[in-house]
Tab-separated table of C-alpha atoms in Angstrom:
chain	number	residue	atom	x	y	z
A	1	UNK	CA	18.723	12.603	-6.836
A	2	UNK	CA	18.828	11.443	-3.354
A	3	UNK	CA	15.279	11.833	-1.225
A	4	UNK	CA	15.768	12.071	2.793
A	5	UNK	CA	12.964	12.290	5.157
A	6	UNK	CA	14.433	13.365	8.385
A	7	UNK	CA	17.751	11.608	8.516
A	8	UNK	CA	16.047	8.367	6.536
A	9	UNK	CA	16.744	7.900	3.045
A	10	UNK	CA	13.617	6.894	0.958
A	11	UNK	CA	14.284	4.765	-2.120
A	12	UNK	CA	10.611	3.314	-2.390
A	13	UNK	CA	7.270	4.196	-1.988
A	14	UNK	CA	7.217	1.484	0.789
A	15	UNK	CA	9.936	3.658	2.577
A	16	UNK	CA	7.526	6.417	2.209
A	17	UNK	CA	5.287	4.836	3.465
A	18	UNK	CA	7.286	3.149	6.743
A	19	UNK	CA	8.516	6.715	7.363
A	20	UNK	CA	5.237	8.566	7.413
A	21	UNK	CA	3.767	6.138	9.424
A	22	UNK	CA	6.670	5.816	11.597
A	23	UNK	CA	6.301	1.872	11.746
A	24	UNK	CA	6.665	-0.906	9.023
A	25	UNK	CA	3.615	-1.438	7.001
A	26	UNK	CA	3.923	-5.094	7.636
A	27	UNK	CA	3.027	-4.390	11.138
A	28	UNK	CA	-0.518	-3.485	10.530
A	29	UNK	CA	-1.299	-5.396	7.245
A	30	UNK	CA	0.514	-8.601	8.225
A	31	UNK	CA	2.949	-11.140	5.714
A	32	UNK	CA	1.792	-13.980	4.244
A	33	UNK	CA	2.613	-17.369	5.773
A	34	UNK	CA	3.306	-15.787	8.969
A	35	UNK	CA	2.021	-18.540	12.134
A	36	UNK	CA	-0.890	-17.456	14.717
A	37	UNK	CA	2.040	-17.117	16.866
A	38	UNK	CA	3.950	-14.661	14.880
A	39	UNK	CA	0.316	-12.676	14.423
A	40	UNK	CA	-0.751	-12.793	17.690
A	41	UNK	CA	2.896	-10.743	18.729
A	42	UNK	CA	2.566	-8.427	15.562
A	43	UNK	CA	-1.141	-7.579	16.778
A	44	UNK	CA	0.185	-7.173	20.305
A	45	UNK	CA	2.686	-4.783	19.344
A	46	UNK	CA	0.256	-2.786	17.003
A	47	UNK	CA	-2.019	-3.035	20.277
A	48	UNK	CA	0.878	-0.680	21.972
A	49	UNK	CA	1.323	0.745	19.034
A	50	UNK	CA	-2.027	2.398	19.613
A	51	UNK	CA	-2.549	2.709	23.515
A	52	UNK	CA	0.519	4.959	23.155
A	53	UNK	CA	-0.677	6.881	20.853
A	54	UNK	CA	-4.394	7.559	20.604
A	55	UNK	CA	-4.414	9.603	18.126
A	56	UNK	CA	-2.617	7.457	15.249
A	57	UNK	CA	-5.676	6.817	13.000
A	58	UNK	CA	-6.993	10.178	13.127
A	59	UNK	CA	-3.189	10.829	12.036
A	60	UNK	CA	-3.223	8.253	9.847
A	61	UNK	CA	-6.262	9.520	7.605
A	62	UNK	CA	-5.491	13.296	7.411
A	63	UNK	CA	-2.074	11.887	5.996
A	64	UNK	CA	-4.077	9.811	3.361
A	65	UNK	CA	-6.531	12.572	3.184
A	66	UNK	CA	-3.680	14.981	2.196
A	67	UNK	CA	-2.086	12.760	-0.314
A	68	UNK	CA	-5.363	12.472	-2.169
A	69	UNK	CA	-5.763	15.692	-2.443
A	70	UNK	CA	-1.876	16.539	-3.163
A	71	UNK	CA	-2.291	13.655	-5.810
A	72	UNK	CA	-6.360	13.551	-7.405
A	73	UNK	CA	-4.309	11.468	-10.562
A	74	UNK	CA	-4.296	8.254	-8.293
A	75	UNK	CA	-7.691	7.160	-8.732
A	76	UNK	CA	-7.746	8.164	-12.285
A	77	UNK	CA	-9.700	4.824	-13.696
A	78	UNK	CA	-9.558	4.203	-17.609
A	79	UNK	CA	-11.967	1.582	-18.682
A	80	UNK	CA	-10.371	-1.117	-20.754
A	81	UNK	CA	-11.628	-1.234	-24.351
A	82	UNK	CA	-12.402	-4.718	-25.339
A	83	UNK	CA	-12.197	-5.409	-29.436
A	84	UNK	CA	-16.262	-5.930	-30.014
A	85	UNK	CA	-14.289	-8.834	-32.730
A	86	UNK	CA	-14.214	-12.299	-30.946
A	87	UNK	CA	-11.347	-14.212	-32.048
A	88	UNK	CA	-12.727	-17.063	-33.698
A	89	UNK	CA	-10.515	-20.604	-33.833
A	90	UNK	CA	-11.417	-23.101	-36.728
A	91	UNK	CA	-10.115	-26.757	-36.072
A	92	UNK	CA	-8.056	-28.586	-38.735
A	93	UNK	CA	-7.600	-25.200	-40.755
A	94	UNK	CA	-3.978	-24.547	-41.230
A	95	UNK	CA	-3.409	-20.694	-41.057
């Protein structure tokens, strides 16, 4: 089964994502190893990004807003158990 958003196809959750948000998420959270030079541009652009349209965070949380509430599993936490039984090593014992 074949999921389109608009005319996009999404295949990940990072298409998701890009298409909700209507700009790649690398724009606002950056890539590693990328030069002041190459950050400086991406923060310019994200700069735009947001003169143009004002009212992109307030967007941007009632979107995250609704998927926590469409989805209350996500922050479902389960505790690891740890055994209460350390695992004990004995030198020169052959097991």
């Amino acid at each position: 089964m074949r999921t389109y958003i608009g005319r996009q196809q999404a295949v990940s959750a990072e298409d998701f994502i890009e298409l909700a948000l209507g700009t790649p998420v690398e724009l606002w959270l950056g890539v590693e190893g990328e030069s002041g030079e190459e950050r400086a541009a991406r923060e310019d652009a994200a700069r735009d990004i947001l003169a143009d349209n004002p009212t992109f965070p307030d967007d941007l949380v009632r979107i995250a807003a609704q998927v926590i509430e469409d989805n209350p599993d996500l922050f479902d936490v389960v505790p690891l158990v740890r055994s209460a039984r350390r695992r004990t090593v004995r030198r020169g014992v052959a097991a």
